[in-house]
């Protein structure tokens, strides 16, 4: 893994990337609050640019005296090799199950990445225990997780990772009757948008909702 990290930013921490990073015009273009397309050959630095949009990477970079300011909180969602591995086990001709699995994989990984970044931001903003507790309770209800799920973001992420494992097992067993969890049944934007509304309601004084 260490050897792979030498050649691929995917395996580097935000601290490691920030120590080697030099902002370019391409970075500032990607960092604008608008839709952008990023094209480049393998190894050209696409992953580095995208991971440097994460708030923890910006903080690490600015710790050395820089003043890099991004007008939003970036969420880095890697295209996981596990996704294609799971899909390769399916017959694409079985359109219904194949499409449901594909959508579920996207939803779960988007949610996992978003909640990871949100957890970091909430700690940086020093949100109160009560604020975080109320948000997590609302989130658990909205995602229709087990009612006894502890109202802790990291535990909620573990619950979502459990869904990913269950999904993988269903694919391996060719269980086309698998009952997909609620969070897997809609387009990911239809899931994320209400969660952003919850962020705005629960952390209105922290200026979070408009910055994603």
C-alpha positions as protocol buffer text, in pm:
chain_id: "A"
residue {
  index: 1
  type: UNK
  ca { x: 0 y: 0 z: 0 }
}
residue {
  index: 2
  type: UNK
  ca { x: 283 y: 239 z: 79 }
}
residue {
  index: 3
  type: UNK
  ca { x: 435 y: 186 z: -265 }
}
residue {
  index: 4
  type: UNK
  ca { x: 98 y: 252 z: -426 }
}
residue {
  index: 5
  type: UNK
  ca { x: 62 y: 569 z: -224 }
}
residue {
  index: 6
  type: UNK
  ca { x: 383 y: 701 z: -379 }
}
residue {
  index: 7
  type: UNK
  ca { x: 217 y: 706 z: -721 }
}
residue {
  index: 8
  type: UNK
  ca { x: -149 y: 761 z: -641 }
}
residue {
  index: 9
  type: UNK
  ca { x: -296 y: 1046 z: -438 }
}
residue {
  index: 10
  type: UNK
  ca { x: -593 y: 826 z: -362 }
}
residue {
  index: 11
  type: UNK
  ca { x: -389 y: 653 z: -92 }
}
residue {
  index: 12
  type: UNK
  ca { x: -244 y: 971 z: 60 }
}
residue {
  index: 13
  type: UNK
  ca { x: -388 y: 1149 z: 360 }
}
residue {
  index: 14
  type: UNK
  ca { x: -498 y: 1511 z: 339 }
}
residue {
  index: 15
  type: UNK
  ca { x: -188 y: 1609 z: 534 }
}
residue {
  index: 16
  type: UNK
  ca { x: 42 y: 1427 z: 291 }
}
residue {
  index: 17
  type: UNK
  ca { x: -127 y: 1583 z: -12 }
}
residue {
  index: 18
  type: UNK
  ca { x: -127 y: 1933 z: 135 }
}
residue {
  index: 19
  type: UNK
  ca { x: 248 y: 1911 z: 206 }
}
residue {
  index: 20
  type: UNK
  ca { x: 320 y: 1851 z: -162 }
}
residue {
  index: 21
  type: UNK
  ca { x: 50 y: 2072 z: -311 }
}
residue {
  index: 22
  type: UNK
  ca { x: 113 y: 2384 z: -521 }
}
residue {
  index: 23
  type: UNK
  ca { x: -203 y: 2569 z: -633 }
}
residue {
  index: 24
  type: UNK
  ca { x: -234 y: 2617 z: -1008 }
}
residue {
  index: 25
  type: UNK
  ca { x: -480 y: 2796 z: -1233 }
}
residue {
  index: 26
  type: UNK
  ca { x: -653 y: 2463 z: -1290 }
}
residue {
  index: 27
  type: UNK
  ca { x: -709 y: 2428 z: -917 }
}
residue {
  index: 28
  type: UNK
  ca { x: -863 y: 2772 z: -884 }
}
residue {
  index: 29
  type: UNK
  ca { x: -1093 y: 2695 z: -1179 }
}
residue {
  index: 30
  type: UNK
  ca { x: -1211 y: 2373 z: -1013 }
}
residue {
  index: 31
  type: UNK
  ca { x: -1251 y: 2554 z: -680 }
}
residue {
  index: 32
  type: UNK
  ca { x: -1514 y: 2791 z: -817 }
}
residue {
  index: 33
  type: UNK
  ca { x: -1869 y: 2736 z: -684 }
}
residue {
  index: 34
  type: UNK
  ca { x: -2005 y: 2607 z: -1014 }
}
residue {
  index: 35
  type: UNK
  ca { x: -2023 y: 2286 z: -1217 }
}
residue {
  index: 36
  type: UNK
  ca { x: -1689 y: 2184 z: -1364 }
}
residue {
  index: 37
  type: UNK
  ca { x: -1555 y: 1897 z: -1570 }
}
residue {
  index: 38
  type: UNK
  ca { x: -1205 y: 1768 z: -1495 }
}
residue {
  index: 39
  type: UNK
  ca { x: -1032 y: 1569 z: -1768 }
}
residue {
  index: 40
  type: UNK
  ca { x: -678 y: 1436 z: -1775 }
}
residue {
  index: 41
  type: UNK
  ca { x: -465 y: 1130 z: -1826 }
}
residue {
  index: 42
  type: UNK
  ca { x: -397 y: 889 z: -1543 }
}
residue {
  index: 43
  type: UNK
  ca { x: -142 y: 1042 z: -1307 }
}
residue {
  index: 44
  type: UNK
  ca { x: -201 y: 1399 z: -1423 }
}
residue {
  index: 45
  type: UNK
  ca { x: -317 y: 1516 z: -1080 }
}
residue {
  index: 46
  type: UNK
  ca { x: -697 y: 1497 z: -1099 }
}
residue {
  index: 47
  type: UNK
  ca { x: -731 y: 1318 z: -764 }
}
residue {
  index: 48
  type: UNK
  ca { x: -493 y: 1563 z: -596 }
}
residue {
  index: 49
  type: UNK
  ca { x: -698 y: 1861 z: -713 }
}
residue {
  index: 50
  type: UNK
  ca { x: -1024 y: 1707 z: -595 }
}
residue {
  index: 51
  type: UNK
  ca { x: -894 y: 1589 z: -258 }
}
residue {
  index: 52
  type: UNK
  ca { x: -749 y: 1937 z: -194 }
}
residue {
  index: 53
  type: UNK
  ca { x: -1106 y: 2071 z: -195 }
}
residue {
  index: 54
  type: UNK
  ca { x: -1177 y: 1883 z: 128 }
}
residue {
  index: 55
  type: UNK
  ca { x: -1191 y: 2112 z: 433 }
}
residue {
  index: 56
  type: UNK
  ca { x: -933 y: 1905 z: 621 }
}
residue {
  index: 57
  type: UNK
  ca { x: -688 y: 1936 z: 330 }
}
residue {
  index: 58
  type: UNK
  ca { x: -738 y: 2313 z: 317 }
}
residue {
  index: 59
  type: UNK
  ca { x: -678 y: 2338 z: 692 }
}
residue {
  index: 60
  type: UNK
  ca { x: -357 y: 2135 z: 667 }
}
residue {
  index: 61
  type: UNK
  ca { x: -237 y: 2351 z: 378 }
}
residue {
  index: 62
  type: UNK
  ca { x: -314 y: 2677 z: 559 }
}
residue {
  index: 63
  type: UNK
  ca { x: -141 y: 2552 z: 874 }
}
residue {
  index: 64
  type: UNK
  ca { x: 190 y: 2644 z: 705 }
}
residue {
  index: 65
  type: UNK
  ca { x: 95 y: 3009 z: 675 }
}
residue {
  index: 66
  type: UNK
  ca { x: -101 y: 3001 z: 350 }
}
residue {
  index: 67
  type: UNK
  ca { x: -444 y: 3158 z: 313 }
}
residue {
  index: 68
  type: UNK
  ca { x: -625 y: 2928 z: 73 }
}
residue {
  index: 69
  type: UNK
  ca { x: -996 y: 3004 z: 89 }
}
residue {
  index: 70
  type: UNK
  ca { x: -1260 y: 2784 z: -80 }
}
residue {
  index: 71
  type: UNK
  ca { x: -1622 y: 2913 z: -76 }
}
residue {
  index: 72
  type: UNK
  ca { x: -1771 y: 2572 z: 1 }
}
residue {
  index: 73
  type: UNK
  ca { x: -1704 y: 2245 z: 182 }
}
residue {
  index: 74
  type: UNK
  ca { x: -1581 y: 1990 z: -67 }
}
residue {
  index: 75
  type: UNK
  ca { x: -1687 y: 1626 z: -33 }
}
residue {
  index: 76
  type: UNK
  ca { x: -1453 y: 1383 z: -205 }
}
residue {
  index: 77
  type: UNK
  ca { x: -1635 y: 1071 z: -328 }
}
residue {
  index: 78
  type: UNK
  ca { x: -1391 y: 821 z: -481 }
}
residue {
  index: 79
  type: UNK
  ca { x: -1510 y: 590 z: -754 }
}
residue {
  index: 80
  type: UNK
  ca { x: -1451 y: 272 z: -558 }
}
residue {
  index: 81
  type: UNK
  ca { x: -1312 y: -34 z: -739 }
}
residue {
  index: 82
  type: UNK
  ca { x: -1550 y: -234 z: -521 }
}
residue {
  index: 83
  type: UNK
  ca { x: -1844 y: -84 z: -710 }
}
residue {
  index: 84
  type: UNK
  ca { x: -1736 y: -228 z: -1043 }
}
residue {
  index: 85
  type: UNK
  ca { x: -1634 y: -556 z: -877 }
}
residue {
  index: 86
  type: UNK
  ca { x: -1987 y: -601 z: -745 }
}
residue {
  index: 87
  type: UNK
  ca { x: -2151 y: -497 z: -1071 }
}
residue {
  index: 88
  type: UNK
  ca { x: -1928 y: -732 z: -1270 }
}
residue {
  index: 89
  type: UNK
  ca { x: -2088 y: -1020 z: -1083 }
}
residue {
  index: 90
  type: UNK
  ca { x: -2430 y: -925 z: -1219 }
}
residue {
  index: 91
  type: UNK
  ca { x: -2591 y: -991 z: -1552 }
}
residue {
  index: 92
  type: UNK
  ca { x: -2654 y: -645 z: -1692 }
}
residue {
  index: 93
  type: UNK
  ca { x: -2945 y: -792 z: -1885 }
}
residue {
  index: 94
  type: UNK
  ca { x: -3131 y: -826 z: -1555 }
}
residue {
  index: 95
  type: UNK
  ca { x: -3198 y: -454 z: -1580 }
}
residue {
  index: 96
  type: UNK
  ca { x: -3410 y: -408 z: -1269 }
}
residue {
  index: 97
  type: UNK
  ca { x: -3177 y: -570 z: -1015 }
}
residue {
  index: 98
  type: UNK
  ca { x: -2863 y: -437 z: -1189 }
}
residue {
  index: 99
  type: UNK
  ca { x: -2994 y: -80 z: -1191 }
}
residue {
  index: 100
  type: UNK
  ca { x: -3108 y: -104 z: -829 }
}
residue {
  index: 101
  type: UNK
  ca { x: -2767 y: -230 z: -717 }
}
residue {
  index: 102
  type: UNK
  ca { x: -2588 y: 42 z: -915 }
}
residue {
  index: 103
  type: UNK
  ca { x: -2806 y: 313 z: -762 }
}
residue {
  index: 104
  type: UNK
  ca { x: -2766 y: 168 z: -413 }
}
residue {
  index: 105
  type: UNK
  ca { x: -2385 y: 168 z: -442 }
}
residue {
  index: 106
  type: UNK
  ca { x: -2383 y: 532 z: -550 }
}
residue {
  index: 107
  type: UNK
  ca { x: -2624 y: 639 z: -274 }
}
residue {
  index: 108
  type: UNK
  ca { x: -2436 y: 462 z: 3 }
}
residue {
  index: 109
  type: UNK
  ca { x: -2094 y: 590 z: -101 }
}
residue {
  index: 110
  type: UNK
  ca { x: -2219 y: 946 z: -148 }
}
residue {
  index: 111
  type: UNK
  ca { x: -2379 y: 937 z: 198 }
}
residue {
  index: 112
  type: UNK
  ca { x: -2071 y: 787 z: 360 }
}
residue {
  index: 113
  type: UNK
  ca { x: -1843 y: 1052 z: 209 }
}
residue {
  index: 114
  type: UNK
  ca { x: -2081 y: 1336 z: 292 }
}
residue {
  index: 115
  type: UNK
  ca { x: -2125 y: 1230 z: 654 }
}
residue {
  index: 116
  type: UNK
  ca { x: -1749 y: 1188 z: 695 }
}
residue {
  index: 117
  type: UNK
  ca { x: -1691 y: 1546 z: 584 }
}
residue {
  index: 118
  type: UNK
  ca { x: -1987 y: 1674 z: 784 }
}
residue {
  index: 119
  type: UNK
  ca { x: -1851 y: 1507 z: 1097 }
}
residue {
  index: 120
  type: UNK
  ca { x: -1518 y: 1684 z: 1046 }
}
residue {
  index: 121
  type: UNK
  ca { x: -1682 y: 2023 z: 985 }
}
residue {
  index: 122
  type: UNK
  ca { x: -1907 y: 1995 z: 1290 }
}
residue {
  index: 123
  type: UNK
  ca { x: -1606 y: 1924 z: 1510 }
}
residue {
  index: 124
  type: UNK
  ca { x: -1421 y: 2221 z: 1360 }
}
residue {
  index: 125
  type: UNK
  ca { x: -1724 y: 2445 z: 1420 }
}
residue {
  index: 126
  type: UNK
  ca { x: -1744 y: 2317 z: 1778 }
}
residue {
  index: 127
  type: UNK
  ca { x: -2113 y: 2243 z: 1758 }
}
residue {
  index: 128
  type: UNK
  ca { x: -2279 y: 2163 z: 2087 }
}
residue {
  index: 129
  type: UNK
  ca { x: -2362 y: 1810 z: 2201 }
}
residue {
  index: 130
  type: UNK
  ca { x: -2733 y: 1900 z: 2197 }
}
residue {
  index: 131
  type: UNK
  ca { x: -2720 y: 2031 z: 1839 }
}
residue {
  index: 132
  type: UNK
  ca { x: -2540 y: 1724 z: 1711 }
}
residue {
  index: 133
  type: UNK
  ca { x: -2765 y: 1489 z: 1909 }
}
residue {
  index: 134
  type: UNK
  ca { x: -3084 y: 1644 z: 1769 }
}
residue {
  index: 135
  type: UNK
  ca { x: -2947 y: 1636 z: 1415 }
}
residue {
  index: 136
  type: UNK
  ca { x: -2845 y: 1270 z: 1444 }
}
residue {
  index: 137
  type: UNK
  ca { x: -3185 y: 1171 z: 1585 }
}
residue {
  index: 138
  type: UNK
  ca { x: -3357 y: 1341 z: 1291 }
}
residue {
  index: 139
  type: UNK
  ca { x: -3114 y: 1181 z: 1047 }
}
residue {
  index: 140
  type: UNK
  ca { x: -3170 y: 831 z: 1189 }
}
residue {
  index: 141
  type: UNK
  ca { x: -3543 y: 877 z: 1152 }
}
residue {
  index: 142
  type: UNK
  ca { x: -3516 y: 1012 z: 798 }
}
residue {
  index: 143
  type: UNK
  ca { x: -3285 y: 733 z: 679 }
}
residue {
  index: 144
  type: UNK
  ca { x: -3512 y: 478 z: 850 }
}
residue {
  index: 145
  type: UNK
  ca { x: -3223 y: 320 z: 1036 }
}
residue {
  index: 146
  type: UNK
  ca { x: -3283 y: 99 z: 1340 }
}
residue {
  index: 147
  type: UNK
  ca { x: -3450 y: 307 z: 1608 }
}
residue {
  index: 148
  type: UNK
  ca { x: -3189 y: 199 z: 1864 }
}
residue {
  index: 149
  type: UNK
  ca { x: -2903 y: 336 z: 1651 }
}
residue {
  index: 150
  type: UNK
  ca { x: -2698 y: 567 z: 1878 }
}
residue {
  index: 151
  type: UNK
  ca { x: -2727 y: 933 z: 1765 }
}
residue {
  index: 152
  type: UNK
  ca { x: -2359 y: 959 z: 1673 }
}
residue {
  index: 153
  type: UNK
  ca { x: -2248 y: 1037 z: 1317 }
}
residue {
  index: 154
  type: UNK
  ca { x: -1971 y: 778 z: 1316 }
}
residue {
  index: 155
  type: UNK
  ca { x: -2217 y: 509 z: 1429 }
}
residue {
  index: 156
  type: UNK
  ca { x: -2462 y: 614 z: 1159 }
}
residue {
  index: 157
  type: UNK
  ca { x: -2184 y: 572 z: 904 }
}
residue {
  index: 158
  type: UNK
  ca { x: -2118 y: 222 z: 1036 }
}
residue {
  index: 159
  type: UNK
  ca { x: -2486 y: 139 z: 989 }
}
residue {
  index: 160
  type: UNK
  ca { x: -2465 y: 253 z: 627 }
}
residue {
  index: 161
  type: UNK
  ca { x: -2151 y: 45 z: 574 }
}
residue {
  index: 162
  type: UNK
  ca { x: -2349 y: -253 z: 701 }
}
residue {
  index: 163
  type: UNK
  ca { x: -2599 y: -194 z: 423 }
}
residue {
  index: 164
  type: UNK
  ca { x: -2312 y: -203 z: 173 }
}
residue {
  index: 165
  type: UNK
  ca { x: -2201 y: -541 z: 307 }
}
residue {
  index: 166
  type: UNK
  ca { x: -2556 y: -674 z: 294 }
}
residue {
  index: 167
  type: UNK
  ca { x: -2583 y: -555 z: -65 }
}
residue {
  index: 168
  type: UNK
  ca { x: -2258 y: -729 z: -157 }
}
residue {
  index: 169
  type: UNK
  ca { x: -2387 y: -1052 z: -4 }
}
residue {
  index: 170
  type: UNK
  ca { x: -2714 y: -1023 z: -198 }
}
residue {
  index: 171
  type: UNK
  ca { x: -2519 y: -986 z: -522 }
}
residue {
  index: 172
  type: UNK
  ca { x: -2294 y: -1282 z: -448 }
}
residue {
  index: 173
  type: UNK
  ca { x: -2598 y: -1495 z: -368 }
}
residue {
  index: 174
  type: UNK
  ca { x: -2785 y: -1364 z: -675 }
}
residue {
  index: 175
  type: UNK
  ca { x: -3069 y: -1275 z: -441 }
}
residue {
  index: 176
  type: UNK
  ca { x: -3281 y: -1065 z: -674 }
}
residue {
  index: 177
  type: UNK
  ca { x: -3554 y: -1062 z: -408 }
}
residue {
  index: 178
  type: UNK
  ca { x: -3328 y: -860 z: -177 }
}
residue {
  index: 179
  type: UNK
  ca { x: -3521 y: -579 z: -9 }
}
residue {
  index: 180
  type: UNK
  ca { x: -3320 y: -262 z: -66 }
}
residue {
  index: 181
  type: UNK
  ca { x: -3301 y: -22 z: 232 }
}
residue {
  index: 182
  type: UNK
  ca { x: -3486 y: 308 z: 209 }
}
residue {
  index: 183
  type: UNK
  ca { x: -3167 y: 507 z: 145 }
}
residue {
  index: 184
  type: UNK
  ca { x: -3095 y: 298 z: -165 }
}
residue {
  index: 185
  type: UNK
  ca { x: -3427 y: 344 z: -342 }
}
residue {
  index: 186
  type: UNK
  ca { x: -3409 y: 707 z: -452 }
}
residue {
  index: 187
  type: UNK
  ca { x: -3164 y: 916 z: -651 }
}
residue {
  index: 188
  type: UNK
  ca { x: -2881 y: 1034 z: -428 }
}
residue {
  index: 189
  type: UNK
  ca { x: -2975 y: 1402 z: -468 }
}
residue {
  index: 190
  type: UNK
  ca { x: -3324 y: 1324 z: -340 }
}
residue {
  index: 191
  type: UNK
  ca { x: -3161 y: 1184 z: -27 }
}
residue {
  index: 192
  type: UNK
  ca { x: -2891 y: 1448 z: 20 }
}
residue {
  index: 193
  type: UNK
  ca { x: -3115 y: 1753 z: -31 }
}
residue {
  index: 194
  type: UNK
  ca { x: -3336 y: 1688 z: 277 }
}
residue {
  index: 195
  type: UNK
  ca { x: -3025 y: 1616 z: 483 }
}
residue {
  index: 196
  type: UNK
  ca { x: -2886 y: 1957 z: 386 }
}
residue {
  index: 197
  type: UNK
  ca { x: -3215 y: 2106 z: 502 }
}
residue {
  index: 198
  type: UNK
  ca { x: -3166 y: 1927 z: 835 }
}
residue {
  index: 199
  type: UNK
  ca { x: -2817 y: 2075 z: 861 }
}
residue {
  index: 200
  type: UNK
  ca { x: -2960 y: 2423 z: 804 }
}
residue {
  index: 201
  type: UNK
  ca { x: -3232 y: 2373 z: 1066 }
}
residue {
  index: 202
  type: UNK
  ca { x: -3010 y: 2221 z: 1334 }
}
residue {
  index: 203
  type: UNK
  ca { x: -2699 y: 2435 z: 1279 }
}
residue {
  index: 204
  type: UNK
  ca { x: -2850 y: 2761 z: 1154 }
}
residue {
  index: 205
  type: UNK
  ca { x: -2597 y: 2972 z: 1343 }
}
residue {
  index: 206
  type: UNK
  ca { x: -2296 y: 2780 z: 1206 }
}
residue {
  index: 207
  type: UNK
  ca { x: -2336 y: 2885 z: 841 }
}
residue {
  index: 208
  type: UNK
  ca { x: -2314 y: 2532 z: 703 }
}
residue {
  index: 209
  type: UNK
  ca { x: -2611 y: 2463 z: 478 }
}
residue {
  index: 210
  type: UNK
  ca { x: -2529 y: 2709 z: 197 }
}
residue {
  index: 211
  type: UNK
  ca { x: -2165 y: 2599 z: 166 }
}
residue {
  index: 212
  type: UNK
  ca { x: -2177 y: 2247 z: 23 }
}
